[in-house]
Short mmCIF file of C-alpha atoms and ligand atoms in Angstrom, two decimals:
data_model
loop_
_atom_site.label_atom_id
_atom_site.label_comp_id
_atom_site.label_asym_id
_atom_site.label_seq_id
_atom_site.Cartn_x
_atom_site.Cartn_y
_atom_site.Cartn_z
CA UNK A 71 -16.28 -15.97 -15.23
CA UNK A 72 -12.91 -15.29 -13.56
CA UNK A 73 -11.51 -18.52 -14.98
CA UNK A 74 -12.17 -17.30 -18.52
CA UNK A 75 -9.12 -15.23 -19.66
CA UNK A 76 -11.14 -13.78 -22.55
CA UNK A 77 -13.76 -12.40 -20.15
CA UNK A 78 -10.99 -10.73 -18.08
CA UNK A 79 -9.39 -9.25 -21.19
CA UNK A 80 -12.72 -7.83 -22.35
CA UNK A 81 -13.19 -5.76 -19.18
CA UNK A 82 -9.56 -5.09 -18.26
CA UNK A 83 -8.90 -3.30 -21.52
CA UNK A 84 -5.57 -1.73 -20.51
CA UNK A 85 -4.15 -4.98 -19.14
CA UNK A 86 -3.91 -4.10 -15.45
CA UNK A 87 -3.86 -7.76 -14.51
CA UNK A 88 -0.75 -8.24 -16.64
CA UNK A 89 0.91 -5.31 -14.90
CA UNK A 90 0.11 -6.96 -11.58
CA UNK A 91 1.44 -10.29 -12.77
CA UNK A 92 4.80 -8.70 -13.52
CA UNK A 93 5.21 -7.23 -10.01
CA UNK A 94 8.15 -9.47 -9.00
CA UNK A 95 10.10 -8.35 -12.09
CA UNK A 96 9.15 -4.72 -11.40
CA UNK A 97 10.63 -5.13 -7.92
CA UNK A 98 13.98 -6.21 -9.34
CA UNK A 99 13.94 -3.33 -11.80
CA UNK A 100 12.98 -0.88 -9.04
CA UNK A 101 15.91 -1.85 -6.80
CA UNK A 102 18.31 -1.51 -9.71
CA UNK A 103 16.87 1.80 -10.84
CA UNK A 104 16.92 3.36 -7.37
CA UNK A 105 20.42 2.18 -6.50
CA UNK A 106 21.95 4.95 -8.61
CA UNK A 107 20.96 7.71 -6.16
CA UNK A 108 23.70 9.42 -4.15
CA UNK A 109 22.67 11.08 -0.89
CA UNK A 110 25.13 13.08 1.16
CA UNK A 111 22.97 14.08 4.14
CA UNK A 112 23.85 13.35 7.77
CA UNK A 113 21.51 11.19 9.91
CA UNK A 114 18.13 12.93 10.41
CA UNK A 115 16.29 13.28 13.71
CA UNK A 116 12.94 12.40 12.09
CA UNK A 117 11.57 11.23 8.76
CA UNK A 118 8.52 12.61 6.98
CA UNK A 119 7.29 10.95 3.82
CA UNK A 120 4.96 13.28 1.96
CA UNK A 121 2.68 12.23 -0.87
CA UNK A 122 -0.90 11.40 -1.76
CA UNK A 123 -2.84 8.28 -2.72
CA UNK A 124 -0.83 5.60 -4.50
CA UNK A 125 2.39 7.57 -3.97
CA UNK A 126 1.92 7.93 -0.21
CA UNK A 127 0.96 4.38 0.65
CA UNK A 128 4.52 3.06 0.31
CA UNK A 129 5.28 5.30 3.31
CA UNK A 130 2.69 3.51 5.43
CA UNK A 131 4.17 0.16 4.42
CA UNK A 132 7.66 1.42 5.38
CA UNK A 133 6.40 2.61 8.76
CA UNK A 134 4.61 -0.68 9.47
CA UNK A 135 7.66 -2.67 8.45
CA UNK A 136 10.48 -0.67 10.03
CA UNK A 137 8.93 1.05 13.03
CA UNK A 138 10.83 -1.21 15.42
CA UNK A 139 14.12 -1.04 13.46
CA UNK A 140 14.34 2.71 13.05
CA UNK A 141 16.30 4.95 15.36
CA UNK A 142 14.14 7.97 14.55
CA UNK A 143 10.39 8.63 14.29
CA UNK A 144 8.74 8.21 10.90
CA UNK A 145 5.46 9.64 9.70
CA UNK A 146 3.50 9.83 6.48
CA UNK A 147 2.12 13.27 5.71
CA UNK A 148 -0.77 13.73 3.29
CA UNK A 149 -1.61 17.37 2.76
CA UNK A 150 -0.40 20.86 1.85
CA UNK A 151 1.52 22.23 4.83
CA UNK A 152 4.14 20.19 6.64
CA UNK A 153 3.97 20.12 10.44
CA UNK A 154 5.82 23.01 12.15
CA UNK A 155 8.34 20.62 13.66
CA UNK A 156 9.75 19.76 10.21
CA UNK A 157 13.19 21.41 10.44
CA UNK A 158 16.78 21.22 9.17
CA UNK A 159 17.27 17.88 10.89
CA UNK A 160 14.18 16.37 9.25
CA UNK A 161 14.48 14.11 6.22
CA UNK A 162 11.54 14.84 3.91
CA UNK A 163 10.94 12.33 1.13
CA UNK A 164 8.56 13.84 -1.43
CA UNK A 165 6.84 11.13 -3.46
CA UNK A 166 4.65 11.75 -6.47
CA UNK A 167 4.57 9.36 -9.38
CA UNK A 168 3.32 11.98 -11.83
CA UNK A 169 5.33 14.70 -10.15
CA UNK A 170 2.38 17.04 -10.46
CA UNK A 171 0.26 16.46 -7.38
CA UNK A 172 -0.66 19.81 -5.87
CA UNK A 173 -0.51 18.89 -2.17
CA UNK A 174 2.81 17.07 -2.51
CA UNK A 175 4.39 19.92 -4.46
CA UNK A 176 3.28 22.46 -1.84
CA UNK A 177 4.52 20.35 1.08
CA UNK A 178 7.83 19.62 -0.66
CA UNK A 179 8.39 23.30 -1.56
CA UNK A 180 7.71 24.11 2.09
CA UNK A 181 10.32 21.54 3.13
CA UNK A 182 12.89 23.11 0.78
CA UNK A 183 12.16 26.58 2.24
CA UNK A 184 12.53 25.27 5.80
CA UNK A 185 15.93 23.79 4.91
CA UNK A 186 14.86 20.15 5.50
CA UNK A 187 16.99 17.38 4.02
CA UNK A 188 14.90 16.66 0.93
CA UNK A 189 14.83 13.66 -1.38
CA UNK A 190 12.43 13.26 -4.33
CA UNK A 191 10.87 10.14 -5.85
CA UNK A 192 9.05 10.76 -9.12
CA UNK A 193 8.75 9.88 -12.80
CA UNK A 194 9.02 13.55 -13.79
CA UNK A 195 6.72 16.57 -13.78
CA UNK A 196 7.13 19.58 -11.50
CA UNK A 197 8.62 17.54 -8.68
CA UNK A 198 11.56 16.60 -10.89
CA UNK A 199 11.93 20.28 -11.89
CA UNK A 200 11.97 21.29 -8.22
CA UNK A 201 14.64 18.71 -7.44
CA UNK A 202 16.81 19.77 -10.37
CA UNK A 203 16.46 23.47 -9.63
CA UNK A 204 17.40 23.03 -5.97
CA UNK A 205 20.08 20.32 -6.46
CA UNK A 206 18.03 17.85 -4.46
CA UNK A 207 18.85 14.14 -4.85
CA UNK A 208 15.97 12.26 -6.45
CA UNK A 209 15.09 8.90 -7.89
CA UNK A 210 13.69 9.10 -11.39
CA UNK A 211 11.09 6.39 -11.91
CA UNK A 212 10.21 4.92 -15.30
CA UNK A 213 7.07 6.41 -16.87
CA UNK A 214 4.07 4.58 -18.26
CA UNK A 215 2.43 3.27 -15.09
CA UNK A 216 -0.74 4.42 -13.42
CA UNK A 217 0.54 5.72 -10.06
CA UNK A 218 -1.03 2.96 -7.97
CA UNK A 219 0.44 0.31 -10.26
CA UNK A 220 3.93 1.74 -9.80
CA UNK A 221 3.96 0.56 -6.18
CA UNK A 222 7.06 -1.63 -6.64
CA UNK A 223 9.05 1.41 -7.74
CA UNK A 224 7.47 3.80 -5.25
CA UNK A 225 7.98 1.53 -2.26
CA UNK A 226 11.38 0.06 -3.08
CA UNK A 227 12.81 3.47 -3.96
CA UNK A 228 12.03 4.52 -0.40
CA UNK A 229 13.72 1.38 0.87
CA UNK A 230 16.86 2.28 -1.11
CA UNK A 231 16.84 5.83 0.32
CA UNK A 232 16.68 4.34 3.82
CA UNK A 233 19.51 1.93 3.01
CA UNK A 234 21.75 4.59 1.48
CA UNK A 235 21.27 6.81 4.52
CA UNK A 236 21.82 3.86 6.87
CA UNK A 237 18.64 4.64 8.77
CA UNK A 238 17.96 1.11 10.05
CA UNK A 239 19.65 -0.50 13.03
CA UNK A 240 20.13 -3.92 11.44
CA UNK A 241 20.93 -3.59 7.74
CA UNK A 242 21.62 -7.26 7.10
CA UNK A 243 18.25 -8.15 8.51
CA UNK A 244 16.63 -5.64 6.12
CA UNK A 245 18.47 -7.21 3.16
CA UNK A 246 17.32 -10.69 4.18
CA UNK A 247 13.72 -9.54 4.50
CA UNK A 248 13.78 -8.00 1.03
CA UNK A 249 15.11 -11.22 -0.51
CA UNK A 250 12.53 -13.29 1.32
CA UNK A 251 9.70 -10.93 0.32
CA UNK A 252 10.66 -11.15 -3.35
CA UNK A 253 10.42 -14.94 -3.22
CA UNK A 254 7.06 -14.81 -1.47
CA UNK A 255 5.71 -12.36 -4.05
CA UNK A 256 6.57 -14.87 -6.78
CA UNK A 257 4.77 -17.57 -4.85
CA UNK A 258 1.69 -15.33 -4.44
CA UNK A 259 1.75 -14.46 -8.13
CA UNK A 260 1.51 -18.18 -8.89
CA UNK A 261 -1.43 -18.53 -6.54
CA UNK A 262 -3.35 -15.46 -7.73
CA UNK A 263 -2.62 -15.07 -11.44
CA UNK A 264 -5.29 -15.43 -14.14
CA UNK A 265 -4.44 -19.03 -14.98
CA UNK A 266 -4.94 -20.26 -11.41
CA UNK A 267 -8.58 -21.38 -11.13
CA UNK A 268 -10.92 -19.79 -8.60
CA UNK A 269 -11.09 -23.03 -6.62
CA UNK A 270 -7.49 -22.49 -5.49
CA UNK A 271 -7.09 -18.73 -6.12
CA UNK A 272 -7.60 -16.68 -2.95
CA UNK A 273 -7.88 -13.36 -4.83
CA UNK A 274 -10.64 -14.69 -7.08
CA UNK A 275 -12.42 -16.05 -4.00
CA UNK A 276 -12.26 -12.65 -2.28
CA UNK A 277 -13.67 -10.95 -5.38
CA UNK A 278 -16.53 -13.46 -5.60
CA UNK A 279 -17.31 -13.06 -1.90
CA UNK A 280 -17.44 -9.27 -1.88
CA UNK A 281 -19.23 -8.91 -5.22
CA UNK A 282 -22.56 -7.15 -4.55
CA UNK A 283 -21.47 -6.19 -1.00
CA UNK A 284 -19.42 -3.40 0.52
CA UNK A 285 -16.03 -4.82 1.47
CA UNK A 286 -14.47 -3.99 4.82
CA UNK A 287 -10.95 -5.00 5.78
CA UNK A 288 -10.29 -5.61 9.46
CA UNK A 289 -6.65 -5.75 10.34
CA UNK A 290 -4.14 -5.34 13.17
CA UNK A 291 -0.45 -4.88 14.00
CA UNK A 292 1.86 -4.23 11.03
CA UNK A 293 -0.87 -4.76 8.44
CA UNK A 294 -2.57 -1.35 8.67
CA UNK A 295 -0.88 0.14 5.61
CA UNK A 296 -1.59 -3.00 3.61
CA UNK A 297 -5.28 -2.88 4.61
CA UNK A 298 -5.49 0.81 3.71
CA UNK A 299 -3.89 -0.01 0.37
CA UNK A 300 -6.39 -2.82 -0.33
CA UNK A 301 -9.23 -0.42 0.51
CA UNK A 302 -7.86 2.11 -2.02
CA UNK A 303 -7.42 -0.60 -4.63
CA UNK A 304 -11.06 -1.65 -4.26
CA UNK A 305 -12.05 2.04 -4.58
CA UNK A 306 -9.84 2.82 -7.57
CA UNK A 307 -9.87 -0.44 -9.53
CA UNK A 308 -13.33 -1.85 -8.78
CA UNK A 309 -14.98 1.55 -8.20
CA UNK A 310 -16.71 0.38 -5.05
CA UNK A 311 -17.00 1.86 -1.58
CA UNK A 312 -14.71 0.00 0.81
CA UNK A 313 -13.60 0.63 4.37
CA UNK A 314 -10.93 -0.58 6.74
CA UNK A 315 -10.37 -0.49 10.47
CA UNK A 316 -7.98 -2.09 12.92
CA UNK A 317 -7.98 -4.02 16.12
CA UNK A 318 -7.80 -2.98 18.95
CA UNK A 319 -9.29 0.46 18.08
CA UNK A 320 -12.35 -0.92 16.30
CA UNK A 321 -13.22 -2.88 19.44
CA UNK A 322 -13.88 0.47 21.13
CA UNK A 323 -16.33 1.96 18.63
CA UNK A 324 -16.92 0.36 15.21
CA UNK A 325 -17.91 -2.99 16.66
CA UNK A 326 -21.20 -1.47 17.86
CA UNK A 327 -22.12 -0.72 14.25
CA UNK A 328 -22.73 -4.44 13.80
CA UNK A 329 -25.90 -4.10 15.88
CA UNK A 330 -27.41 -2.25 12.90
CA UNK A 331 -29.91 -3.73 10.43
CA UNK A 332 -27.70 -2.35 7.65
CA UNK A 333 -24.93 -4.82 8.53
CA UNK A 334 -25.95 -7.34 5.87
CA UNK A 335 -24.73 -4.99 3.13
CA UNK A 336 -21.10 -5.55 4.11
CA UNK A 337 -18.57 -8.35 3.71
CA UNK A 338 -15.61 -8.45 6.08
CA UNK A 339 -12.13 -9.67 5.20
CA UNK A 340 -10.43 -10.42 8.50
CA UNK A 341 -6.64 -10.39 8.26
CA UNK A 342 -5.00 -13.11 10.37
CA UNK A 343 -1.42 -14.03 11.25
CA UNK A 344 -2.25 -17.02 13.42
CA UNK A 345 1.28 -18.06 14.35
CA UNK A 346 2.13 -14.58 15.63
CA UNK A 347 -1.11 -13.49 17.27
CA UNK A 348 -0.79 -12.96 21.02
CA UNK A 349 -3.45 -14.20 23.45
CA UNK A 350 -5.23 -10.87 23.74
CA UNK A 351 -5.30 -10.44 19.96
CA UNK A 352 -6.72 -13.95 19.47
CA UNK A 353 -9.50 -13.08 21.91
CA UNK A 354 -10.21 -9.78 20.15
CA UNK A 355 -10.09 -11.29 16.64
CA UNK A 356 -12.31 -14.24 17.56
CA UNK A 357 -14.80 -12.03 19.43
CA UNK A 358 -14.99 -9.61 16.47
CA UNK A 359 -15.42 -12.52 14.07
CA UNK A 360 -18.35 -13.93 16.08
CA UNK A 361 -20.06 -10.52 16.19
CA UNK A 362 -19.70 -9.91 12.45
CA UNK A 363 -20.68 -13.43 11.39
CA UNK A 364 -24.06 -13.06 13.07
CA UNK A 365 -24.91 -10.22 10.69
CA UNK A 366 -22.72 -10.37 7.58
CA UNK A 367 -20.38 -12.46 5.49
CA UNK A 368 -16.79 -12.83 6.68
CA UNK A 369 -13.69 -14.59 5.45
CA UNK A 370 -10.34 -14.87 7.11
CA UNK A 371 -7.27 -13.93 5.11
CA UNK A 372 -4.13 -15.51 6.52
CA UNK A 373 -0.95 -13.60 5.66
CA UNK A 374 1.67 -15.47 3.62
CA UNK A 375 5.42 -15.69 4.35
CA UNK A 376 7.71 -15.84 7.37
CA UNK A 377 9.12 -12.33 7.65
CA UNK A 378 7.22 -9.11 8.32
CA UNK A 379 7.93 -7.53 4.93
CA UNK A 380 6.91 -10.68 3.05
CA UNK A 381 3.63 -10.76 4.97
CA UNK A 382 2.89 -7.07 4.37
CA UNK A 383 3.69 -7.14 0.65
CA UNK A 384 1.99 -10.44 -0.05
CA UNK A 385 -1.17 -9.24 1.69
CA UNK A 386 -1.14 -6.13 -0.44
CA UNK A 387 -0.53 -8.23 -3.57
CA UNK A 388 -3.41 -10.64 -2.87
CA UNK A 389 -5.67 -7.60 -2.35
CA UNK A 390 -4.53 -5.94 -5.57
CA UNK A 391 -5.43 -9.03 -7.60
CA UNK A 392 -8.77 -9.25 -5.79
CA UNK A 393 -9.61 -5.64 -6.65
CA UNK A 394 -8.99 -6.21 -10.37
CA UNK A 395 -10.98 -9.46 -10.33
CA UNK A 396 -13.83 -7.61 -8.63
CA UNK A 397 -13.69 -4.95 -11.37
CA UNK A 398 -14.02 -7.77 -13.92
CA UNK A 399 -17.01 -9.30 -12.11
CA UNK A 400 -18.66 -5.86 -12.05
CA UNK A 401 -17.83 -5.22 -15.71
CA UNK A 402 -15.87 -2.09 -14.75
CA UNK A 403 -12.59 -1.16 -16.47
CA UNK A 404 -10.06 -1.08 -13.58
CA UNK A 405 -7.73 1.52 -15.14
CA UNK A 406 -9.60 4.86 -15.38
CA UNK A 407 -9.98 7.07 -12.30
CA UNK A 408 -12.38 9.63 -13.78
CA UNK A 409 -13.38 11.46 -10.61
CA UNK A 410 -9.78 11.87 -9.41
CA UNK A 411 -8.79 13.26 -12.80
CA UNK A 412 -11.80 15.59 -12.98
CA UNK A 413 -10.96 17.17 -9.65
CA UNK A 414 -7.29 17.54 -10.57
CA UNK A 415 -8.43 19.38 -13.74
CA UNK A 416 -10.72 21.64 -11.73
CA UNK A 417 -7.86 22.53 -9.37
CA UNK A 418 -5.57 23.64 -12.22
C1 F6R B 791 -3.94 6.79 -9.32
C2 F6R B 791 -3.62 6.79 -7.90
C3 F6R B 791 -3.84 8.06 -7.13
C4 F6R B 791 -2.58 8.93 -7.21
C5 F6R B 791 -2.79 10.26 -6.49
C6 F6R B 791 -1.54 11.13 -6.44
O1 F6R B 791 -3.48 5.60 -9.96
O2 F6R B 791 -3.21 5.81 -7.37
O3 F6R B 791 -4.14 7.72 -5.81
O4 F6R B 791 -1.49 8.26 -6.68
O5 F6R B 791 -3.82 10.98 -7.10
O6 F6R B 791 -0.95 11.24 -7.69
P1 F6R B 791 0.61 10.97 -7.85
O7 F6R B 791 0.83 9.59 -7.39
O8 F6R B 791 0.91 11.16 -9.29
O9 F6R B 791 1.27 12.00 -6.98
#
């Protein structure tokens, strides 16, 4: 079914797969769009990225990618009230694609009141109004995307903010990683697009494997944000429960769940980075794999690329394609997010 473009078109009525297929071009556009921002703040003592859902996840990817290159701590905050330690020396990046997400607006208003160094990333809405009213620098994103499909803009706008504020210790290295990642994304697009048959398309294979099961993503190291993102994409696009956990933590609790008779309902995608895995991680990954395989389906998903950013983004990209293909297999339109919208209405 996934090799029949007509069948995909019939389910994916708003063309989400096409939006995914244009991700490399969106990345170029995003870097250009964001580069216009001017930020005059001094160096912060910490960074808080505040947002929800598809707008927040770019923060996790940033943290995973740059944790070792940053001179200051970075955290992603999802909620209404910023931590008490957010102060005048804290850089707060408020991210909301729509610009109207309640939690983000409250947290960002709090940051303005506390005198934090604020930067906005949004396509408009009340977040843009707040930025304008308070003379806060912000990146205006193009409209017309569903928030989760605006990831190129959401993520790369953050990267540009970091670059403009010279927050990373090795800027040339960052530039090189971005270039490399863009090339790898093009390569992954070729491997995962509609026209590539299931026999050689890893995203279609994932979708076929998890169809009828509850997917779980097991990950480690710098791939936590990417795994969390894939989980959300399965939830939002394919409308299926999905979970994620990471090694080593899952080896101290979740692993015992595999003794259950319910285990057969799940299918595990085990993220691997074989060339980089240290001895203890190989032992943990192989042990976990043996335990799961006794009770449930499992496939390994080897990350693509040489640099950390390329691996993180390509993993996320493969997962995004898989989530839309799963929606197609289930006959579910990937675009609408009815329950999210209903709650947002109720909160108004
Ligand atoms: C919908 C999606 C959601 C939103 C979230 C916050 O496509 O991905 O997770 O991102 O509800 O809304 P925004 O991004 O507009 O702040």
